[in-house]
DNA sequence: GTCTATAAGGAGATAGAC
DNA sequence: GTCTATCTCCTTATAGAC
């Protein structure tokens, strides 16, 4: 018989992660107390420790999950022309940055709040993401469809530029997502000499 | 008679601000205690309060000072061609980002740790800086030397791209400052269709 | 200007009842 | 799985001696 309701743990766990993600992104990891997180979910603080062994693990799980999602969802196809792959990358990066702004912001800003061991792990995942873009730039230079002065620096620069959308984009503002994406496409394509 | 030595306050004050800037940038405002700052300078914690009324004011003073320095030092000349002004901007922005990486990083990341009143004040200074770049893009379009899809978005995108240099640049690394600046110039000029 | 001492409160995490 | 209560430690900020 199919279950129609999950256990409380299946509901409460995600609620705790959602609250932690939102609060960490808004105020910073160090500024948020376990009591604030529990209050947001409607629990007493002790109950949180049935879901995470400690606050540090909660942060590391959020960042790991986000980076793994990014790597799993990125629809890159090395068989395509490099410009099409670059277009796919920037559409994907902007879409995730607008759909999950807190997770994107956290993954780029709270590496410093991780223990050295956790930081190494998450930084390696982020490095894979950066390497993916660098591979596209390498392919573009090989085909002659792009002119890239320095592939590593350019990859970092493009990611910084696109991720910056989380700093100013507001839902319902002057530009909708499609416009924003089209403008960033012009900027990115111009930067790589396409 | 000219004084050859400043009072202790004239030395200790800047030392406290230096330590606070470094620690806030590395660990985040909320994660740094007044005790850590005082220990870094070789004082007991109580002595800090002779120099700042509280921790919040210390952060606001750092950000205000940095933004005022930026606005005062930026050597823009509206009489020059827009591309020369854009080149001046990016050289200035990269130079300050590499010379004072902690201040630049703080000013972009710790706005959220300010009280609403302080945040409004610092955000207004930052806005003036962004407006300065936007004015250059406007001039470039008017002269026909640039093609900019959306001036406001482009200004934000370029600043995010250039500021990102603080995330990966390491003194003594693969690229020196002049190389880094030259590469970013290619990217920026390409992005605005120059 | 700097110290020591302290006030008053919040932090992360745990124990044990239910 | 959640609660209440508690332990231990650290926090910002102040008071008053020197």
XYZ file of C-alpha atoms (C1' of nucleotides) in Angstrom:
424
model
C 0.000 0.000 0.000
C 1.362 3.352 -1.027
C 1.946 5.843 1.755
C 0.094 9.077 1.254
C 1.913 10.927 4.016
C 5.605 11.021 4.828
C 6.810 10.664 8.383
C 7.365 13.864 10.291
C 11.074 13.445 9.764
C 10.587 13.546 6.005
C 8.817 16.882 6.298
C 10.690 18.480 9.168
C 14.175 17.754 7.828
C 13.654 19.770 4.636
C 11.904 22.529 6.594
C 14.943 22.859 8.833
C 17.287 22.997 5.850
C 15.071 25.574 4.132
C 15.031 27.775 7.202
C 18.775 27.423 7.747
C 19.511 28.206 4.099
C 17.360 31.310 4.165
C 18.734 32.590 7.463
C 22.371 31.791 6.671
C 22.083 33.555 3.317
C 20.462 36.621 4.801
C 22.487 37.128 7.969
C 25.563 34.957 7.559
C 26.313 31.589 9.164
C 27.967 32.977 12.284
C 25.189 35.473 12.926
C 22.435 32.847 12.975
C 21.734 30.831 16.121
C 20.306 27.358 16.314
C 17.491 28.915 18.344
C 16.574 31.211 15.450
C 16.446 28.257 13.078
C 14.291 26.206 15.423
C 11.922 29.127 15.995
C 11.516 29.558 12.249
C 10.373 25.951 11.963
C 8.288 26.046 15.143
C 10.468 23.723 17.215
C 12.466 24.002 20.396
C 16.188 24.128 19.878
C 16.894 20.630 21.222
C 14.761 19.061 18.501
C 17.158 20.237 15.796
C 19.775 17.813 17.027
C 17.608 14.881 15.932
C 18.289 16.065 12.369
C 21.875 17.281 12.430
C 24.747 16.483 14.763
C 25.791 20.127 14.874
C 25.521 23.512 13.182
C 28.661 23.050 11.104
C 27.337 19.838 9.559
C 24.081 21.599 8.728
C 25.998 24.206 6.720
C 28.231 21.653 5.015
C 25.183 19.557 4.025
C 23.513 22.608 2.482
C 26.585 23.490 0.428
C 27.324 19.923 -0.610
C 23.731 19.354 -1.682
C 23.681 22.535 -3.712
C 26.941 21.845 -5.522
C 25.924 18.270 -6.250
C 22.595 19.479 -7.626
C 24.382 21.980 -9.869
C 26.781 19.374 -11.222
C 24.005 16.840 -11.777
C 21.625 19.246 -13.509
C 24.073 21.063 -15.760
C 23.055 19.963 -19.256
C 26.408 20.182 -21.047
C 26.934 18.263 -24.275
C 30.571 18.220 -25.474
C 29.327 17.192 -28.921
C 27.758 20.619 -29.465
C 29.577 23.673 -30.843
C 31.341 25.631 -28.106
C 29.135 28.721 -28.468
C 26.013 26.608 -27.978
C 27.608 25.055 -24.895
C 28.511 28.519 -23.560
C 24.941 29.644 -24.143
C 23.707 26.563 -22.285
C 26.055 27.287 -19.411
C 25.020 30.877 -18.954
C 21.330 30.112 -19.222
C 21.742 27.348 -16.655
C 23.832 29.474 -14.315
C 21.466 32.435 -14.424
C 18.402 30.223 -14.063
C 19.746 28.512 -10.950
C 20.991 31.825 -9.563
C 17.480 33.262 -9.889
C 15.612 30.128 -8.769
C 17.838 29.288 -5.807
C 19.531 32.569 -4.989
C 20.135 31.694 -1.345
C 21.918 28.442 -2.151
C 24.040 30.097 -4.831
C 24.945 32.958 -2.551
C 25.790 30.624 0.330
C 27.968 28.364 -1.777
C 30.065 31.317 -2.850
C 30.175 33.193 0.432
C 30.250 30.717 3.286
C 33.125 28.482 2.250
C 35.093 30.421 4.858
C 32.758 29.262 7.614
C 33.488 25.598 6.958
C 36.059 23.569 8.839
C 39.200 22.974 6.731
C 38.100 19.438 5.931
C 34.604 20.453 4.835
C 35.996 23.423 2.938
C 38.324 21.218 0.929
C 35.439 18.965 -0.029
C 33.089 21.740 -1.137
C 35.872 23.689 -2.860
C 36.638 20.586 -4.920
C 33.024 20.419 -6.099
C 33.083 24.103 -6.973
C 36.335 23.581 -8.815
C 34.663 20.919 -10.970
C 31.987 23.446 -11.878
C 34.588 26.059 -12.825
C 36.532 23.471 -14.788
C 33.400 22.705 -16.772
C 33.214 26.281 -17.999
C 36.948 26.362 -18.655
C 36.582 23.277 -20.850
C 33.996 25.085 -22.946
C 36.336 28.049 -23.405
C 39.137 25.681 -24.395
C 36.875 24.067 -26.975
C 35.851 27.474 -28.285
C 39.442 28.521 -28.810
C 40.226 25.199 -30.514
C 37.354 25.662 -32.960
C 38.224 29.308 -33.485
C 34.789 30.508 -32.395
C 36.128 32.373 -29.342
C 39.105 34.534 -28.458
C 39.956 34.107 -24.783
C 43.013 35.873 -23.336
C 43.358 33.504 -20.360
C 40.961 30.607 -19.958
C 41.215 30.176 -16.192
C 40.865 33.868 -15.415
C 38.068 34.218 -17.940
C 36.141 31.330 -16.416
C 36.415 32.909 -12.957
C 35.488 36.331 -14.330
C 32.402 35.072 -16.162
C 31.155 33.135 -13.146
C 31.631 36.176 -10.910
C 29.801 38.352 -13.399
C 26.836 35.981 -13.731
C 26.590 35.127 -10.040
C 26.428 38.848 -9.314
C 22.849 38.752 -10.565
C 21.843 37.596 -7.071
C 23.065 40.938 -5.691
C 20.606 43.138 -7.483
C 17.845 41.084 -9.161
C 14.428 41.510 -7.570
C 11.368 39.578 -8.674
C 8.909 41.911 -10.338
C 11.579 44.512 -11.039
C 12.429 46.400 -14.204
C 13.737 43.354 -16.111
C 12.271 39.854 -16.259
C 14.370 36.713 -16.316
C 14.404 36.345 -20.083
C 15.580 39.907 -20.569
C 18.249 39.510 -17.914
C 19.471 36.322 -19.555
C 19.564 37.923 -23.005
C 21.599 40.884 -21.729
C 24.086 38.687 -19.920
C 24.401 36.609 -23.091
C 25.422 39.708 -25.037
C 27.983 40.603 -22.396
C 29.438 37.092 -22.154
C 29.606 36.553 -25.906
C 31.239 39.953 -26.335
C 33.791 39.198 -23.640
C 34.928 35.995 -25.368
C 35.054 37.685 -28.757
C 32.179 35.723 -30.267
C 58.041 72.700 17.339
C 57.076 69.797 15.087
C 56.074 66.616 16.818
C 58.148 63.650 15.763
C 55.894 61.081 17.421
C 52.144 60.825 17.415
C 50.206 60.077 20.568
C 49.403 56.468 21.279
C 45.861 57.105 20.121
C 47.097 58.107 16.710
C 48.910 54.813 16.362
C 46.550 52.474 18.182
C 43.406 53.652 16.424
C 44.632 52.657 12.960
C 46.035 49.397 14.322
C 42.617 48.500 15.682
C 40.947 49.329 12.394
C 43.558 47.301 10.481
C 43.028 44.284 12.689
C 39.264 44.581 12.528
C 39.310 44.939 8.746
C 41.507 41.888 8.341
C 39.515 39.714 10.744
C 36.084 40.827 9.500
C 37.124 40.122 5.917
C 38.508 36.699 6.729
C 35.874 35.352 9.100
C 32.894 37.661 8.729
C 31.703 40.411 11.054
C 29.489 38.230 13.231
C 32.151 35.563 13.647
C 34.763 37.961 15.033
C 34.717 38.949 18.696
C 36.003 42.162 20.214
C 38.411 39.966 22.184
C 39.962 38.636 18.982
C 40.473 42.157 17.705
C 42.017 43.349 20.951
C 44.309 40.320 21.126
C 45.500 40.994 17.584
C 46.551 44.498 18.624
C 47.928 43.422 22.002
C 45.286 45.063 24.164
C 42.695 43.925 26.622
C 39.162 44.052 25.323
C 38.059 47.003 27.446
C 40.657 49.270 25.840
C 38.907 49.022 22.460
C 36.016 51.052 23.782
C 38.248 54.105 24.067
C 38.378 54.046 20.269
C 34.911 52.984 19.217
C 31.579 53.152 21.040
C 30.669 49.659 19.854
C 31.396 46.922 17.337
C 28.733 48.072 14.888
C 30.250 51.568 14.667
C 33.663 50.025 14.049
C 32.302 48.184 11.007
C 30.393 51.203 9.707
C 33.503 53.396 10.042
C 35.562 50.881 8.044
C 33.019 50.728 5.232
C 32.404 54.461 5.148
C 36.122 55.206 5.076
C 36.694 52.767 2.260
C 33.876 54.057 0.084
C 34.911 57.668 0.670
C 38.501 56.793 -0.265
C 37.300 55.132 -3.461
C 35.162 58.075 -4.481
C 37.915 60.586 -3.667
C 40.703 58.708 -5.470
C 38.848 57.697 -8.646
C 40.552 59.755 -11.343
C 37.673 60.167 -13.803
C 37.797 62.951 -16.376
C 34.503 63.461 -18.247
C 36.426 65.385 -20.905
C 38.188 62.226 -22.079
C 36.799 59.762 -24.642
C 34.550 57.160 -23.024
C 36.878 54.246 -23.781
C 39.762 56.013 -22.043
C 37.494 56.656 -19.068
C 36.423 52.994 -19.022
C 40.073 51.963 -19.121
C 40.783 54.332 -16.243
C 37.903 52.870 -14.274
C 38.923 49.273 -14.677
C 42.561 49.972 -13.902
C 41.528 51.875 -10.798
C 39.041 49.237 -9.677
C 41.470 46.355 -10.136
C 44.318 48.273 -8.508
C 42.285 49.050 -5.396
C 40.884 45.512 -5.333
C 44.429 44.138 -5.306
C 45.912 46.731 -2.947
C 43.084 46.749 -0.422
C 41.349 43.417 -0.997
C 39.963 43.210 2.539
C 38.296 46.610 2.363
C 36.837 45.881 -1.078
C 35.551 42.497 0.019
C 34.052 43.912 3.213
C 32.300 46.751 1.441
C 30.556 44.302 -0.859
C 29.813 41.552 1.634
C 29.075 43.098 4.997
C 26.407 45.622 4.086
C 24.003 43.081 5.542
C 25.679 43.307 8.950
C 24.971 47.017 9.257
C 22.001 48.487 11.066
C 19.358 49.781 8.612
C 20.488 53.358 9.134
C 24.161 52.590 8.554
C 23.295 50.360 5.606
C 21.385 53.137 3.889
C 24.330 55.483 4.272
C 26.948 53.067 2.913
C 24.657 51.812 0.148
C 24.240 55.402 -1.024
C 28.030 55.782 -1.312
C 28.270 52.517 -3.220
C 25.478 53.666 -5.475
C 27.470 56.794 -6.365
C 30.367 54.557 -7.376
C 28.112 52.410 -9.585
C 26.545 55.521 -11.071
C 30.019 56.729 -12.043
C 30.572 53.659 -14.182
C 27.076 53.890 -15.610
C 27.798 57.474 -16.693
C 30.837 56.259 -18.633
C 28.730 53.642 -20.409
C 26.147 56.277 -21.254
C 28.853 58.498 -22.709
C 30.252 55.574 -24.692
C 26.894 54.851 -26.264
C 26.384 58.518 -27.057
C 29.747 58.673 -28.834
C 29.102 55.404 -30.600
C 32.269 53.836 -29.193
C 30.364 51.225 -27.153
C 27.351 48.982 -27.594
C 25.704 48.352 -24.237
C 22.485 46.335 -24.045
C 21.419 47.754 -20.667
C 23.566 50.327 -18.920
C 22.489 49.678 -15.357
C 22.776 45.902 -15.609
C 26.064 46.198 -17.468
C 27.536 48.461 -14.802
C 26.589 45.960 -12.089
C 27.898 43.054 -14.165
C 31.255 44.686 -14.850
C 31.763 45.637 -11.209
C 30.917 42.093 -10.101
C 33.318 40.665 -12.669
C 36.194 42.931 -11.660
C 35.613 42.676 -7.921
C 35.755 38.902 -8.281
C 39.509 39.243 -8.665
C 39.696 39.297 -4.847
C 38.324 35.743 -4.787
C 41.178 34.075 -6.589
C 44.165 36.443 -6.963
C 47.188 35.465 -4.889
C 50.338 37.539 -4.682
C 53.172 35.700 -6.369
C 50.790 33.504 -8.343
C 50.699 32.646 -12.032
C 49.734 36.147 -13.202
C 51.078 39.484 -12.010
C 48.942 42.579 -11.618
C 49.697 44.014 -15.034
C 48.779 40.779 -16.771
C 45.600 40.489 -14.751
C 44.651 44.055 -15.614
C 45.348 43.523 -19.315
C 43.195 40.391 -19.416
C 40.302 42.042 -17.625
C 40.603 44.958 -20.036
C 40.121 42.600 -22.984
C 37.075 41.066 -21.313
C 35.491 44.399 -20.388
C 36.123 46.008 -23.764
C 34.746 42.913 -25.505
C 31.644 42.962 -23.306
C 30.795 46.545 -24.253
C 31.451 45.923 -27.925
C 34.529 48.146 -28.175
C 45.023 54.999 27.726
C 44.976 50.635 29.568
C 44.035 47.450 33.030
C 41.061 44.032 35.872
C 36.705 42.626 37.134
C 32.100 42.018 36.325
C 27.376 42.418 34.705
C 23.807 40.427 31.851
C 22.697 37.666 28.386
C 23.121 34.394 24.371
C 25.629 30.662 22.290
C 26.071 25.352 21.056
C 25.118 21.145 22.647
C 23.302 17.332 25.872
C 20.201 14.609 29.243
C 16.237 12.637 30.322
C 11.004 12.829 30.556
C 7.136 11.824 27.727
C 10.316 13.256 17.699
C 9.829 16.843 20.668
C 9.938 18.953 25.027
C 12.082 21.236 29.250
C 15.991 22.035 31.786
C 20.660 22.578 32.186
C 25.812 22.689 31.498
C 29.609 25.285 30.056
C 31.456 28.733 27.677
C 31.712 32.977 25.218
C 29.679 37.408 23.944
C 29.274 42.809 24.166
C 29.733 46.367 27.003
C 30.619 48.957 31.421
C 32.847 50.516 36.006
C 36.425 52.000 38.396
C 41.484 51.571 39.693
C 45.869 53.196 38.169
